[in-house]
Coordinates of C-alpha atoms in Angstrom, one line a residue:
Chain A
X1 CA -60.0 -13.3 -35.6
X2 CA -57.6 -15.9 -36.9
X3 CA -55.4 -13.1 -38.2
X4 CA -55.2 -11.5 -34.8
X5 CA -54.2 -14.7 -33.1
X6 CA -51.4 -15.2 -35.7
X7 CA -50.3 -11.6 -35.2
X8 CA -50.3 -12.0 -31.5
X9 CA -48.2 -15.2 -31.7
X10 CA -45.8 -13.5 -34.1
X11 CA -45.3 -10.5 -31.9
X12 CA -44.7 -12.7 -28.8
X13 CA -42.1 -14.7 -30.7
X14 CA -40.4 -11.6 -31.9
X15 CA -40.3 -10.0 -28.5
X16 CA -39.0 -13.2 -27.0
X17 CA -36.2 -13.3 -29.5
X18 CA -35.3 -9.7 -28.7
X19 CA -35.5 -10.3 -25.0
X20 CA -33.2 -13.4 -25.4
X21 CA -30.7 -11.3 -27.3
X22 CA -30.6 -8.6 -24.7
X23 CA -30.1 -11.2 -22.1
X24 CA -27.2 -12.7 -23.9
X25 CA -25.4 -9.4 -24.3
X26 CA -26.2 -8.6 -20.6
X27 CA -24.7 -11.9 -19.7
X28 CA -21.6 -11.1 -21.8
X29 CA -21.3 -7.7 -20.1
X30 CA -21.5 -9.2 -16.6
X31 CA -18.9 -11.9 -17.6
X32 CA -16.5 -9.2 -18.8
X33 CA -17.1 -7.2 -15.6
X34 CA -16.6 -10.0 -13.2
X35 CA -13.5 -11.3 -14.9
X36 CA -12.2 -7.8 -15.3
X37 CA -12.6 -7.3 -11.5
X38 CA -10.2 -10.2 -10.9
X39 CA -7.7 -8.8 -13.4
X40 CA -8.0 -5.4 -11.8
X41 CA -7.3 -6.8 -8.3
X42 CA -4.3 -8.7 -9.5
X43 CA -2.7 -5.9 -11.6
X44 CA -4.1 -2.5 -11.1
X45 CA -5.4 -2.2 -7.5
X46 CA -1.9 -1.8 -5.9
X47 CA -1.6 1.7 -7.4
X48 CA -5.1 2.7 -8.4
X49 CA -6.8 1.5 -5.2
X50 CA -9.7 -0.7 -4.3
X51 CA -12.2 2.0 -5.3
X52 CA -10.2 3.5 -8.1
X53 CA -9.2 6.4 -5.9
X54 CA -5.6 6.5 -7.1
X55 CA -2.6 7.2 -4.8
X56 CA -1.7 10.9 -4.2
X57 CA -0.2 12.3 -7.4
X58 CA 1.6 9.0 -8.0
X59 CA -1.3 7.2 -9.6
X60 CA -4.4 9.0 -11.0
X61 CA -7.9 8.0 -9.9
X62 CA -10.1 6.1 -12.4
X63 CA -13.2 8.1 -11.6
X64 CA -13.1 10.6 -14.4
X65 CA -15.8 9.3 -16.7
X66 CA -15.3 12.0 -19.3
X67 CA -11.5 11.2 -19.6
X68 CA -12.2 7.5 -19.9
X69 CA -14.9 8.0 -22.6
X70 CA -12.8 10.4 -24.6
X71 CA -9.6 8.2 -24.4
X72 CA -11.2 4.8 -24.5
X73 CA -9.4 3.8 -27.7
X74 CA -6.0 4.6 -26.0
X75 CA -6.6 2.7 -22.8
X76 CA -5.6 -0.6 -24.2
X77 CA -2.2 0.8 -25.3
X78 CA -1.7 2.5 -21.9
X79 CA -2.3 -0.9 -20.2
X80 CA -0.2 -3.1 -22.5
X81 CA 2.8 -0.8 -23.1
X82 CA 2.7 1.5 -20.1
X83 CA 2.9 5.3 -20.5
X84 CA 4.7 8.4 -19.3
X85 CA 2.5 10.9 -21.0
X86 CA 1.1 13.7 -18.7
X87 CA -2.6 13.3 -18.3
X88 CA -5.2 15.7 -16.9
X89 CA -7.7 13.8 -14.8
X90 CA -10.5 15.5 -12.8
X91 CA -8.8 18.8 -13.5
X92 CA -5.4 17.7 -12.1
X93 CA -2.3 16.9 -14.1
X94 CA -0.5 13.7 -13.4
X95 CA 3.0 13.1 -14.7
X96 CA 4.0 9.8 -13.2
X97 CA 5.0 6.7 -15.1
X98 CA 2.7 3.8 -15.5
X99 CA 4.4 0.4 -15.9
X100 CA 3.6 -1.9 -18.9
X101 CA 1.6 -5.0 -18.5
X102 CA 2.9 -7.1 -21.4
X103 CA 1.6 -10.3 -19.9
X104 CA -2.0 -9.3 -20.2
X105 CA -3.7 -10.8 -23.3
X106 CA -6.1 -8.8 -25.5
X107 CA -9.1 -10.5 -23.9
X108 CA -7.8 -9.6 -20.4
X109 CA -7.4 -6.0 -21.4
X110 CA -10.9 -5.8 -22.9
X111 CA -12.3 -7.3 -19.7
X112 CA -10.4 -5.0 -17.4
X113 CA -11.3 -2.0 -19.5
X114 CA -15.0 -2.9 -19.3
X115 CA -14.7 -3.4 -15.5
X116 CA -13.0 0.0 -15.0
X117 CA -15.5 1.9 -17.3
X118 CA -18.4 0.3 -15.4
X119 CA -17.1 0.7 -11.8
X120 CA -16.1 3.6 -9.6
X121 CA -19.2 5.6 -10.7
X122 CA -18.6 5.0 -14.4
X123 CA -21.3 3.3 -16.5
X124 CA -20.2 3.0 -20.1
X125 CA -21.3 -0.5 -21.0
X126 CA -19.6 -3.0 -23.3
X127 CA -16.3 -2.6 -25.0
X128 CA -15.6 -5.6 -27.2
X129 CA -12.5 -7.8 -27.6
X130 CA -12.5 -7.1 -31.3
X131 CA -12.4 -3.3 -30.7
X132 CA -9.5 -3.7 -28.2
X133 CA -7.6 -5.8 -30.8
X134 CA -8.0 -3.0 -33.3
X135 CA -6.9 -0.4 -30.7
X136 CA -3.8 -2.3 -29.9
X137 CA -2.7 -2.3 -33.6
X138 CA -2.8 1.5 -33.5
X139 CA -0.5 1.9 -30.5
X140 CA 2.2 4.5 -31.0
Chain B
X1 CA -20.2 -7.8 55.3
X2 CA -21.6 -8.5 51.9
X3 CA -21.0 -4.9 50.8
X4 CA -17.4 -5.2 51.9
X5 CA -16.9 -8.2 49.7
X6 CA -18.5 -6.4 46.7
X7 CA -16.1 -3.4 47.3
X8 CA -13.1 -5.7 47.5
X9 CA -14.1 -7.4 44.2
X10 CA -14.7 -4.1 42.5
X11 CA -11.4 -2.8 43.7
X12 CA -9.5 -5.8 42.5
X13 CA -11.1 -5.5 39.0
X14 CA -10.2 -1.8 38.9
X15 CA -6.6 -2.4 39.8
X16 CA -6.3 -5.0 37.1
X17 CA -7.6 -2.5 34.5
X18 CA -5.3 0.3 35.5
X19 CA -2.2 -1.8 34.7
X20 CA -0.9 0.0 31.6
X21 CA -0.6 -2.1 28.4
X22 CA 2.9 -2.8 27.3
X23 CA 4.3 -3.9 23.9
X24 CA 6.6 -6.8 23.8
X25 CA 10.3 -6.5 22.9
X26 CA 11.2 -8.2 19.6
X27 CA 14.8 -9.0 20.2
X28 CA 15.4 -9.8 23.9
X29 CA 18.4 -11.8 25.1
X30 CA 19.1 -13.2 28.5
X31 CA 22.8 -12.8 29.3
X32 CA 24.5 -14.5 32.3
X33 CA 27.1 -12.4 34.1
X34 CA 29.2 -13.4 37.0
X35 CA 29.1 -10.7 39.6
X36 CA 31.0 -11.1 42.9
X37 CA 31.3 -14.8 42.2
X38 CA 27.6 -15.3 41.7
X39 CA 25.9 -15.9 38.3
X40 CA 23.4 -13.2 37.6
X41 CA 20.9 -13.3 34.8
X42 CA 20.5 -10.0 33.0
X43 CA 18.0 -9.2 30.2
X44 CA 19.3 -7.1 27.4
X45 CA 17.5 -5.7 24.4
X46 CA 19.0 -5.3 21.0
X47 CA 18.9 -1.7 19.6
X48 CA 19.2 -0.2 16.2
X49 CA 22.9 0.8 15.7
X50 CA 23.8 4.3 14.5
X51 CA 23.7 4.9 10.8
X52 CA 24.5 7.7 8.4
X53 CA 22.1 8.0 5.5
X54 CA 20.8 10.8 3.2
X55 CA 17.2 11.9 3.1
X56 CA 15.1 13.4 0.3
X57 CA 16.7 16.8 0.8
X58 CA 20.2 15.2 0.5
X59 CA 20.9 16.1 4.1
X60 CA 22.6 13.6 6.4
X61 CA 20.3 11.7 8.7
X62 CA 21.6 9.7 11.7
X63 CA 20.0 7.8 14.4
X64 CA 20.2 10.9 16.6
X65 CA 17.5 12.5 14.4
X66 CA 15.1 9.9 15.8
X67 CA 15.9 10.8 19.5
X68 CA 12.8 11.4 21.7
X69 CA 10.6 9.9 19.1
X70 CA 9.0 6.6 18.2
X71 CA 9.3 5.7 14.5
X72 CA 8.1 3.3 11.9
X73 CA 10.7 1.9 9.5
X74 CA 10.1 0.2 6.1
X75 CA 12.0 -0.8 2.9
X76 CA 10.7 0.0 -0.5
X77 CA 11.6 1.5 -3.9
X78 CA 9.8 4.2 -5.9
X79 CA 9.3 2.2 -9.1
X80 CA 7.9 -0.9 -7.2
X81 CA 4.8 -2.1 -8.9
X82 CA 3.7 -4.7 -6.4
X83 CA 3.5 -4.2 -2.6
X84 CA 5.1 -0.8 -2.0
X85 CA 2.1 1.2 -3.3
X86 CA -0.1 -0.8 -0.9
X87 CA 2.3 -0.3 2.0
X88 CA 2.6 3.4 1.4
X89 CA -1.1 3.9 0.9
X90 CA -1.5 2.3 4.4
X91 CA 1.4 4.1 5.9
X92 CA 0.0 7.4 4.6
X93 CA -3.0 6.8 6.8
X94 CA -0.7 6.4 9.8
X95 CA 1.2 9.5 8.8
X96 CA -2.0 11.5 8.5
X97 CA -2.9 10.5 12.0
X98 CA 0.4 11.7 13.5
X99 CA 1.3 14.4 11.0
X100 CA 1.7 17.1 13.6
X101 CA 3.1 14.9 16.4
X102 CA 6.8 15.5 16.7
X103 CA 7.2 12.4 18.8
X104 CA 6.3 10.2 15.8
X105 CA 8.6 9.7 12.7
X106 CA 8.8 7.6 9.7
X107 CA 11.8 6.1 7.9
X108 CA 11.4 4.6 4.5
X109 CA 14.6 3.1 3.1
X110 CA 15.0 2.7 -0.6
X111 CA 16.5 -0.7 -1.7
X112 CA 17.0 0.6 -5.3
X113 CA 20.0 2.8 -4.5
X114 CA 20.9 3.2 -8.2
X115 CA 17.7 4.8 -9.4
X116 CA 16.2 6.2 -6.2
X117 CA 18.6 9.1 -5.7
X118 CA 17.4 11.8 -3.1
X119 CA 16.0 13.9 -5.9
X120 CA 13.8 11.0 -7.2
X121 CA 12.6 10.4 -3.6
X122 CA 11.9 14.0 -3.1
X123 CA 9.6 13.9 -6.1
X124 CA 8.0 10.7 -4.9
X125 CA 7.4 12.1 -1.4
X126 CA 5.8 15.2 -2.9
X127 CA 3.5 13.1 -5.1
X128 CA 2.6 10.9 -2.2
X129 CA 1.5 14.1 -0.4
X130 CA 4.2 14.4 2.3
X131 CA 4.5 18.0 3.4
X132 CA 6.1 17.8 6.8
X133 CA 9.6 16.8 7.9
X134 CA 8.8 13.7 10.0
X135 CA 8.7 11.2 7.1
X136 CA 12.3 10.6 6.0
X137 CA 13.0 8.8 2.7
X138 CA 16.5 7.4 3.3
X139 CA 19.2 6.7 0.8
X140 CA 22.5 5.0 1.5
X141 CA 24.9 2.6 -0.2
X142 CA 23.6 -0.8 -1.1
X143 CA 25.6 -2.6 1.6
X144 CA 24.5 -0.2 4.4
X145 CA 20.8 -0.4 3.5
X146 CA 20.7 -4.2 3.0
X147 CA 22.7 -4.8 6.2
X148 CA 20.3 -2.5 8.2
X149 CA 17.3 -4.4 6.7
X150 CA 18.6 -7.8 7.4
X151 CA 20.6 -7.6 10.6
X152 CA 18.7 -4.9 12.5
X153 CA 15.2 -4.4 11.2
X154 CA 14.9 -8.1 10.3
X155 CA 13.3 -7.4 6.9
X156 CA 14.2 -9.6 3.9
X157 CA 15.5 -7.6 1.0
X158 CA 17.3 -8.8 -2.1
X159 CA 18.1 -7.7 -5.6
X160 CA 16.4 -10.3 -7.8
X161 CA 16.1 -9.9 -11.6
X162 CA 13.0 -12.1 -11.8
X163 CA 11.0 -10.2 -9.1
X164 CA 8.7 -7.6 -10.5
X165 CA 10.6 -4.3 -10.6
X166 CA 13.9 -6.1 -10.0
X167 CA 13.9 -6.4 -6.2
X168 CA 12.3 -8.8 -3.7
X169 CA 11.5 -7.6 -0.3
X170 CA 9.0 -8.0 2.6
X171 CA 6.4 -5.4 3.3
X172 CA 6.9 -5.1 7.1
X173 CA 6.4 -1.9 9.0
X174 CA 8.8 -2.0 12.0
X175 CA 7.9 0.0 15.1
X176 CA 10.9 1.3 17.1
X177 CA 10.6 2.9 20.5
X178 CA 12.4 5.9 22.0
X179 CA 15.3 3.7 23.1
X180 CA 15.7 2.3 19.6
X181 CA 14.3 -1.1 20.5
X182 CA 12.0 -2.9 18.1
X183 CA 8.6 -3.3 19.6
X184 CA 6.5 -4.6 16.8
X185 CA 6.4 -5.7 13.2
X186 CA 3.2 -5.3 11.1
X187 CA 2.4 -6.4 7.5
X188 CA 2.0 -3.1 5.7
X189 CA -0.2 -4.8 3.1
X190 CA -2.9 -6.0 5.6
X191 CA -5.4 -3.5 6.8
X192 CA -5.9 -5.2 10.2
X193 CA -2.1 -5.1 10.9
X194 CA -2.0 -1.4 10.1
X195 CA -4.9 -0.7 12.5
X196 CA -3.0 -2.7 15.1
X197 CA 0.1 -0.6 14.4
X198 CA -1.8 2.6 15.1
X199 CA -3.2 1.2 18.3
X200 CA 0.2 0.0 19.4
X201 CA 1.8 3.4 18.6
X202 CA -0.7 5.0 21.0
X203 CA 0.3 2.6 23.7
X204 CA 4.0 3.2 23.0
X205 CA 3.6 6.9 23.1
X206 CA 2.3 6.7 26.7
X207 CA 5.4 4.7 27.7
X208 CA 8.1 6.5 29.6

C-alpha cells in the first residue's frame, strides 16, 4: 500500500516535470513566432506579402513547405547576405534577386525563420538560435 | 393634399441622388482677366505638359499616347526594397480590374535612370505579370523625370544615399483625367486609399 502511494507521488512529480518542460519549450516557440512576426512585417512583408503569397515572379511565395524544410540550413544565409540563385518553388523557377539584410542579428534571423516556417500553412516547429549561428558560419 | 406633399418630397430626394458625383481638381487657379474694361474671374486648371519618354519596349511615349484615357501615374524603381513592392502589389489589383479597358492606362516612372534601362523594366513588368500594353514603364533622363515628379505630379523624389536602395520618394498614385488634369492622389501603400482610387476611377470614367 505504502509502496503504491510512493509510486503514485513519484509518477505525478515526473509527469509534472515533463509537462513543465514542454510548457517552457512551447513558450519559447511562441515567443520566437511572435517576435518573428514583427521582424517579418518590418523587413519581408513588402515583397513576400502579408500572407507569404509573394509578388508575381519578382518575389517567390513562402508557402512551399518542402522547399523550406529541405533548405532550412541555407535560409539564414539568404536572409543575411541576400541571394541571386535561381530557386524552384511550388514548381516554378524564380530568378529575381533578394536584397541582403545585414542589420538583422542572429537572433532576429532565428525568430523570423521560425515565424515563416510556422506560418502560411507551414508547421515545422522550433529552429534554435544556436543552429542559425552555425548555419551563418557556413555561408558561401 | 398630403399625397402631393409626399410626392414632392420623394421627387426632391430623387433629384438630389441623380446629381452625378464629381472628383475635385487638384490644381485649380482663379485668374483675373480684364475683358472690355471689366475684371472677369476665370478658373483654370493646371495640366500635365507634354513629355517624351521611353517605355519598356524602348519606344517613344508622349502625352498623346494617353489621349482619350484616364491614367494613374507613379514613381518607383525596380530594385526598391521598401514601398515600391507594396505600391505595385496594390496597383496590380487596379490593373487587373481595368486590364481590358482601353480607356484606362498606367504610367510608372523610374527614378533610378542609371540602372532601370528599358530592358530591365521589361523584365520587371513581365515578372510582375503585365501582359497588355496599357501599363507603361517610363524611362527618361534624370532631370526630365524629377521635374515631372515635382512640378507636375507633385510627388517628392530625390536621390539619397542614406535611403534604402539609394532613393527617397513618396508612394502616391496620381489620377489624371482625359484632359490631363490631376483629379486625385492616393497613398499606394494604404489599402483604403487604393479602394478609393478604384471607386474614383469609376466616377471619372463616367465623366464626359
